[in-house]
Structure formats: C-alpha cells, structure tokens
PDB file of C-alpha atoms in Angstrom:
ATOM      1  CA  MET A 145     -29.729  27.461 -47.322  1.00 91.00           C
ATOM      2  CA  ASP A 146     -31.277  30.851 -46.688  1.00 94.00           C
ATOM      3  CA  GLU A 147     -30.744  34.395 -47.963  1.00 95.00           C
ATOM      4  CA  PHE A 148     -27.778  35.004 -45.622  1.00 95.00           C
ATOM      5  CA  ASP A 149     -26.027  31.892 -46.983  1.00 96.00           C
ATOM      6  CA  ARG A 150     -26.668  33.043 -50.553  1.00 96.00           C
ATOM      7  CA  LYS A 151     -25.222  36.481 -49.761  1.00 96.00           C
ATOM      8  CA  ILE A 152     -22.186  34.895 -48.108  1.00 95.00           C
ATOM      9  CA  LEU A 153     -21.566  32.721 -51.161  1.00 95.00           C
ATOM     10  CA  ALA A 154     -22.017  35.614 -53.601  1.00 94.00           C
ATOM     11  CA  ASN A 155     -19.556  37.776 -51.674  1.00 94.00           C
ATOM     12  CA  LEU A 156     -16.954  35.021 -51.274  1.00 94.00           C
ATOM     13  CA  ARG A 157     -17.174  34.184 -54.977  1.00 91.00           C
ATOM     14  CA  ARG A 158     -16.283  37.800 -55.770  1.00 89.00           C
ATOM     15  CA  ASP A 159     -13.539  38.039 -53.127  1.00 90.00           C
ATOM     16  CA  GLY A 160     -12.569  34.959 -51.140  1.00 91.00           C
ATOM     17  CA  ARG A 161      -9.900  36.890 -49.222  1.00 92.00           C
ATOM     18  CA  MET A 162     -12.178  39.365 -47.467  1.00 93.00           C
ATOM     19  CA  THR A 163     -12.119  39.303 -43.675  1.00 95.00           C
ATOM     20  CA  PHE A 164     -14.977  37.836 -41.691  1.00 95.00           C
ATOM     21  CA  THR A 165     -15.656  41.316 -40.325  1.00 95.00           C
ATOM     22  CA  GLU A 166     -16.081  42.719 -43.837  1.00 96.00           C
ATOM     23  CA  LEU A 167     -18.131  39.708 -44.957  1.00 96.00           C
ATOM     24  CA  ALA A 168     -20.399  39.983 -41.929  1.00 96.00           C
ATOM     25  CA  THR A 169     -20.990  43.673 -42.613  1.00 96.00           C
ATOM     26  CA  ARG A 170     -21.830  43.024 -46.254  1.00 96.00           C
ATOM     27  CA  VAL A 171     -24.361  40.282 -45.482  1.00 96.00           C
ATOM     28  CA  GLY A 172     -25.899  41.958 -42.433  1.00 96.00           C
ATOM     29  CA  LEU A 173     -24.714  39.632 -39.660  1.00 95.00           C
ATOM     30  CA  SER A 174     -22.318  39.956 -36.759  1.00 95.00           C
ATOM     31  CA  LYS A 175     -18.897  38.328 -37.114  1.00 95.00           C
ATOM     32  CA  THR A 176     -19.421  35.142 -35.050  1.00 95.00           C
ATOM     33  CA  PRO A 177     -22.665  33.995 -36.736  1.00 95.00           C
ATOM     34  CA  CYS A 178     -21.090  34.772 -40.104  1.00 96.00           C
ATOM     35  CA  GLN A 179     -18.037  32.615 -39.264  1.00 96.00           C
ATOM     36  CA  GLN A 180     -20.324  29.812 -38.111  1.00 96.00           C
ATOM     37  CA  ARG A 181     -22.283  29.940 -41.353  1.00 96.00           C
ATOM     38  CA  VAL A 182     -19.104  29.845 -43.467  1.00 96.00           C
ATOM     39  CA  LYS A 183     -17.855  26.875 -41.423  1.00 96.00           C
ATOM     40  CA  ARG A 184     -21.183  25.094 -41.945  1.00 96.00           C
ATOM     41  CA  LEU A 185     -21.028  25.800 -45.693  1.00 96.00           C
ATOM     42  CA  VAL A 186     -17.499  24.347 -45.803  1.00 96.00           C
ATOM     43  CA  ASP A 187     -18.352  21.329 -43.621  1.00 96.00           C
ATOM     44  CA  SER A 188     -21.449  20.512 -45.701  1.00 96.00           C
ATOM     45  CA  GLY A 189     -19.487  20.663 -48.962  1.00 96.00           C
ATOM     46  CA  VAL A 190     -21.226  23.709 -50.411  1.00 97.00           C
ATOM     47  CA  ILE A 191     -17.897  25.561 -50.296  1.00 95.00           C
ATOM     48  CA  VAL A 192     -15.343  23.094 -51.617  1.00 94.00           C
ATOM     49  CA  GLY A 193     -12.243  25.244 -51.215  1.00 91.00           C
ATOM     50  CA  PHE A 194     -10.475  28.541 -51.598  1.00 89.00           C
ATOM     51  CA  ARG A 195      -7.805  29.242 -54.205  1.00 85.00           C
ATOM     52  CA  ALA A 196      -5.780  31.883 -55.956  1.00 85.00           C
ATOM     53  CA  ILE A 197      -6.904  32.800 -59.457  1.00 84.00           C
ATOM     54  CA  VAL A 198      -3.826  33.183 -61.628  1.00 86.00           C
ATOM     55  CA  ASP A 199      -3.581  35.171 -64.868  1.00 88.00           C
ATOM     56  CA  PRO A 200      -2.632  32.413 -67.360  1.00 90.00           C
ATOM     57  CA  ALA A 201      -0.836  34.819 -69.723  1.00 88.00           C
ATOM     58  CA  ARG A 202       1.450  36.049 -66.940  1.00 92.00           C
ATOM     59  CA  VAL A 203       2.599  32.492 -66.228  1.00 93.00           C
ATOM     60  CA  GLY A 204       3.044  31.576 -69.884  1.00 92.00           C
ATOM     61  CA  LEU A 205      -0.120  29.512 -70.326  1.00 93.00           C
ATOM     62  CA  ASP A 206      -2.165  31.597 -72.717  1.00 91.00           C
ATOM     63  CA  HIS A 207      -2.793  28.976 -75.436  1.00 96.00           C
ATOM     64  CA  VAL A 208      -6.266  27.466 -75.074  1.00 97.00           C
ATOM     65  CA  ALA A 209      -7.651  24.640 -77.160  1.00 98.00           C
ATOM     66  CA  PHE A 210     -10.951  22.832 -76.907  1.00 98.00           C
ATOM     67  CA  THR A 211     -10.720  19.175 -77.816  1.00 98.00           C
ATOM     68  CA  GLU A 212     -13.647  16.988 -78.757  1.00 98.00           C
ATOM     69  CA  VAL A 213     -13.059  13.369 -77.825  1.00 98.00           C
ATOM     70  CA  LYS A 214     -15.010  10.448 -79.232  1.00 98.00           C
ATOM     71  CA  LEU A 215     -14.658   7.120 -77.450  1.00 98.00           C
ATOM     72  CA  SER A 216     -14.685   3.677 -79.021  1.00 98.00           C
ATOM     73  CA  ASP A 217     -16.620   2.299 -76.054  1.00 97.00           C
ATOM     74  CA  THR A 218     -19.147   4.168 -73.905  1.00 96.00           C
ATOM     75  CA  ARG A 219     -20.125   1.459 -71.471  1.00 97.00           C
ATOM     76  CA  GLU A 220     -19.881   2.440 -67.819  1.00 98.00           C
ATOM     77  CA  GLN A 221     -16.456   0.884 -67.163  1.00 98.00           C
ATOM     78  CA  ALA A 222     -14.965   2.570 -70.239  1.00 98.00           C
ATOM     79  CA  LEU A 223     -16.291   5.946 -69.082  1.00 98.00           C
ATOM     80  CA  LYS A 224     -14.832   5.375 -65.616  1.00 98.00           C
ATOM     81  CA  ASP A 225     -11.471   4.405 -67.130  1.00 98.00           C
ATOM     82  CA  PHE A 226     -11.413   7.542 -69.276  1.00 98.00           C
ATOM     83  CA  ASN A 227     -12.530   9.800 -66.412  1.00 98.00           C
ATOM     84  CA  ARG A 228      -9.850   8.455 -64.077  1.00 98.00           C
ATOM     85  CA  ALA A 229      -7.091   8.836 -66.665  1.00 98.00           C
ATOM     86  CA  VAL A 230      -8.028  12.305 -67.939  1.00 98.00           C
ATOM     87  CA  ARG A 231      -7.828  13.672 -64.384  1.00 98.00           C
ATOM     88  CA  GLN A 232      -4.102  12.839 -64.451  1.00 98.00           C
ATOM     89  CA  ILE A 233      -3.320  15.276 -67.295  1.00 98.00           C
ATOM     90  CA  PRO A 234      -2.456  18.643 -65.721  1.00 97.00           C
ATOM     91  CA  GLU A 235      -2.930  20.556 -68.977  1.00 97.00           C
ATOM     92  CA  VAL A 236      -6.616  19.564 -69.064  1.00 98.00           C
ATOM     93  CA  GLU A 237      -8.340  22.360 -67.133  1.00 96.00           C
ATOM     94  CA  GLU A 238     -11.865  21.107 -67.715  1.00 97.00           C
ATOM     95  CA  CYS A 239     -13.455  17.898 -68.929  1.00 98.00           C
ATOM     96  CA  HIS A 240     -17.167  17.640 -69.674  1.00 98.00           C
ATOM     97  CA  MET A 241     -19.179  14.637 -70.833  1.00 98.00           C
ATOM     98  CA  ILE A 242     -21.308  15.905 -73.704  1.00 97.00           C
ATOM     99  CA  ALA A 243     -24.592  14.738 -75.245  1.00 96.00           C
ATOM    100  CA  SER A 244     -23.566  15.152 -78.884  1.00 95.00           C
ATOM    101  CA  SER A 245     -21.853  13.393 -81.774  1.00 96.00           C
ATOM    102  CA  PHE A 246     -18.747  13.198 -79.564  1.00 97.00           C
ATOM    103  CA  ASP A 247     -18.452  12.112 -75.940  1.00 98.00           C
ATOM    104  CA  TYR A 248     -16.231  14.625 -74.096  1.00 98.00           C
ATOM    105  CA  LEU A 249     -15.159  18.226 -74.472  1.00 98.00           C
ATOM    106  CA  LEU A 250     -11.807  19.134 -72.928  1.00 98.00           C
ATOM    107  CA  LYS A 251     -10.412  22.585 -72.236  1.00 98.00           C
ATOM    108  CA  VAL A 252      -6.642  22.306 -72.579  1.00 98.00           C
ATOM    109  CA  ARG A 253      -4.227  25.083 -71.577  1.00 97.00           C
ATOM    110  CA  THR A 254      -0.590  25.053 -72.720  1.00 97.00           C
ATOM    111  CA  PRO A 255       2.173  27.585 -73.402  1.00 97.00           C
ATOM    112  CA  ASP A 256       1.857  27.277 -77.197  1.00 96.00           C
ATOM    113  CA  ILE A 257       0.554  25.169 -80.079  1.00 97.00           C
ATOM    114  CA  ARG A 258       3.676  22.974 -80.115  1.00 98.00           C
ATOM    115  CA  ARG A 259       3.129  21.945 -76.509  1.00 98.00           C
ATOM    116  CA  TYR A 260      -0.569  21.375 -77.224  1.00 98.00           C
ATOM    117  CA  ARG A 261       0.363  19.062 -80.091  1.00 98.00           C
ATOM    118  CA  THR A 262       2.567  17.056 -77.723  1.00 98.00           C
ATOM    119  CA  VAL A 263      -0.164  16.859 -75.077  1.00 98.00           C
ATOM    120  CA  LEU A 264      -2.677  15.762 -77.708  1.00 98.00           C
ATOM    121  CA  GLY A 265      -0.412  13.128 -79.236  1.00 97.00           C
ATOM    122  CA  GLU A 266       1.228  11.741 -76.116  1.00 98.00           C
ATOM    123  CA  LYS A 267      -1.467  12.148 -73.476  1.00 98.00           C
ATOM    124  CA  ILE A 268      -4.999  12.786 -74.748  1.00 98.00           C
ATOM    125  CA  SER A 269      -4.904  10.422 -77.743  1.00 98.00           C
ATOM    126  CA  THR A 270      -3.517   7.628 -75.561  1.00 97.00           C
ATOM    127  CA  LEU A 271      -6.290   7.850 -72.965  1.00 98.00           C
ATOM    128  CA  PRO A 272      -8.387   4.684 -72.578  1.00 98.00           C
ATOM    129  CA  HIS A 273     -10.930   4.086 -75.349  1.00 98.00           C
ATOM    130  CA  VAL A 274     -10.161   7.246 -77.376  1.00 98.00           C
ATOM    131  CA  ALA A 275     -11.244   6.657 -80.978  1.00 98.00           C
ATOM    132  CA  SER A 276     -10.784  10.179 -82.352  1.00 98.00           C
ATOM    133  CA  THR A 277     -10.235  13.799 -81.421  1.00 98.00           C
ATOM    134  CA  SER A 278     -10.930  17.162 -83.006  1.00 98.00           C
ATOM    135  CA  THR A 279      -9.392  20.443 -81.879  1.00 98.00           C
ATOM    136  CA  PHE A 280     -10.620  24.032 -81.846  1.00 98.00           C
ATOM    137  CA  VAL A 281      -8.022  26.661 -80.948  1.00 97.00           C
ATOM    138  CA  ALA A 282      -9.250  29.744 -79.103  1.00 96.00           C
ATOM    139  CA  MET A 283      -8.069  32.920 -80.806  1.00 95.00           C
ATOM    140  CA  GLU A 284      -9.187  35.243 -78.012  1.00 92.00           C
ATOM    141  CA  THR A 285     -10.852  34.775 -74.645  1.00 88.00           C
ATOM    142  CA  VAL A 286     -13.701  37.252 -74.345  1.00 91.00           C
ATOM    143  CA  ARG A 287     -15.066  36.020 -71.027  1.00 88.00           C
ATOM    144  CA  GLU A 288     -13.798  33.297 -68.748  1.00 85.00           C
ATOM    145  CA  SER A 289     -15.039  32.101 -65.393  1.00 76.00           C
ATOM    146  CA  ALA A 290     -12.751  33.035 -62.519  1.00 63.00           C
ATOM    147  CA  GLY A 291     -13.551  29.808 -60.777  1.00 55.00           C
TER     148      GLY A 291
END
C-alpha cells in the first residue's frame, strides 16, 4: 500500500459515492489507474464494502445502551459459541471482546428503553454462557463513527 492507496482510502471513507473521475483528481491519478487501484483494494479485502450511513434518530433507533457481558466459561469453544450467537441479534451494532473484569462490551441500538429491556432479557441474557450483564444507557452521543 502506497501513498496513492492511502489517499484513495481517506477520500472514500469521507465520501464513498464520489465518481472515479473526482476521486482520481483528488488523489492525483488519471481515472483508469485509480479504478484499478480501487478494484485491487476491494479484491485484496482492504475495502470490505460500501454502504449507506443512516441517521438512527430519523429511523426511530436513537436509544443506545452499552452492555457489559460476563461469561461463565471463557474456554475457546464457549467464546466461539457466544460469538456465533451474538452475531444473530440485529440490535447489537457492535460486539468487542474486552480485557477487563467482564468479557464483552456490546453496543445495542433500539427504539426505546422498553425494547432494550426485551432485547436484554430475551436475547442477550440467553446467549450461550452468559453469567451476568450490566447496562450503561447513553444520554447523548457526542461523537460517533460513521463507519
């Protein structure tokens, strides 16, 4: 990966919908080499996809909770079981294994606290090997990654 690739990635992260002509101009290449580089970045897995970034509040999903999860078993198979199952919960936007007094930190997005309570009780708490959970409700999002 060279400086042109880094510039391509930086520009696409800011605006993934720009034309190849505009992208090429911004990074200092002609259109065809720029397209070839983007294709190579996609084919090699550096660029894993393109998506629309949706305003959660405008689609009724502005309740965010962070859930600490402690497992009863942290052997490799238990971790795999948990990882596989947590991916099936659409309300879980992010799941991170943490080096702390708990094992995972989940970012959960729902329409409101009542729906979060249902997701916690019926989905998260029933995941394989969950021993306990603790929830922190976000009062305001000051900065959030756009993807």
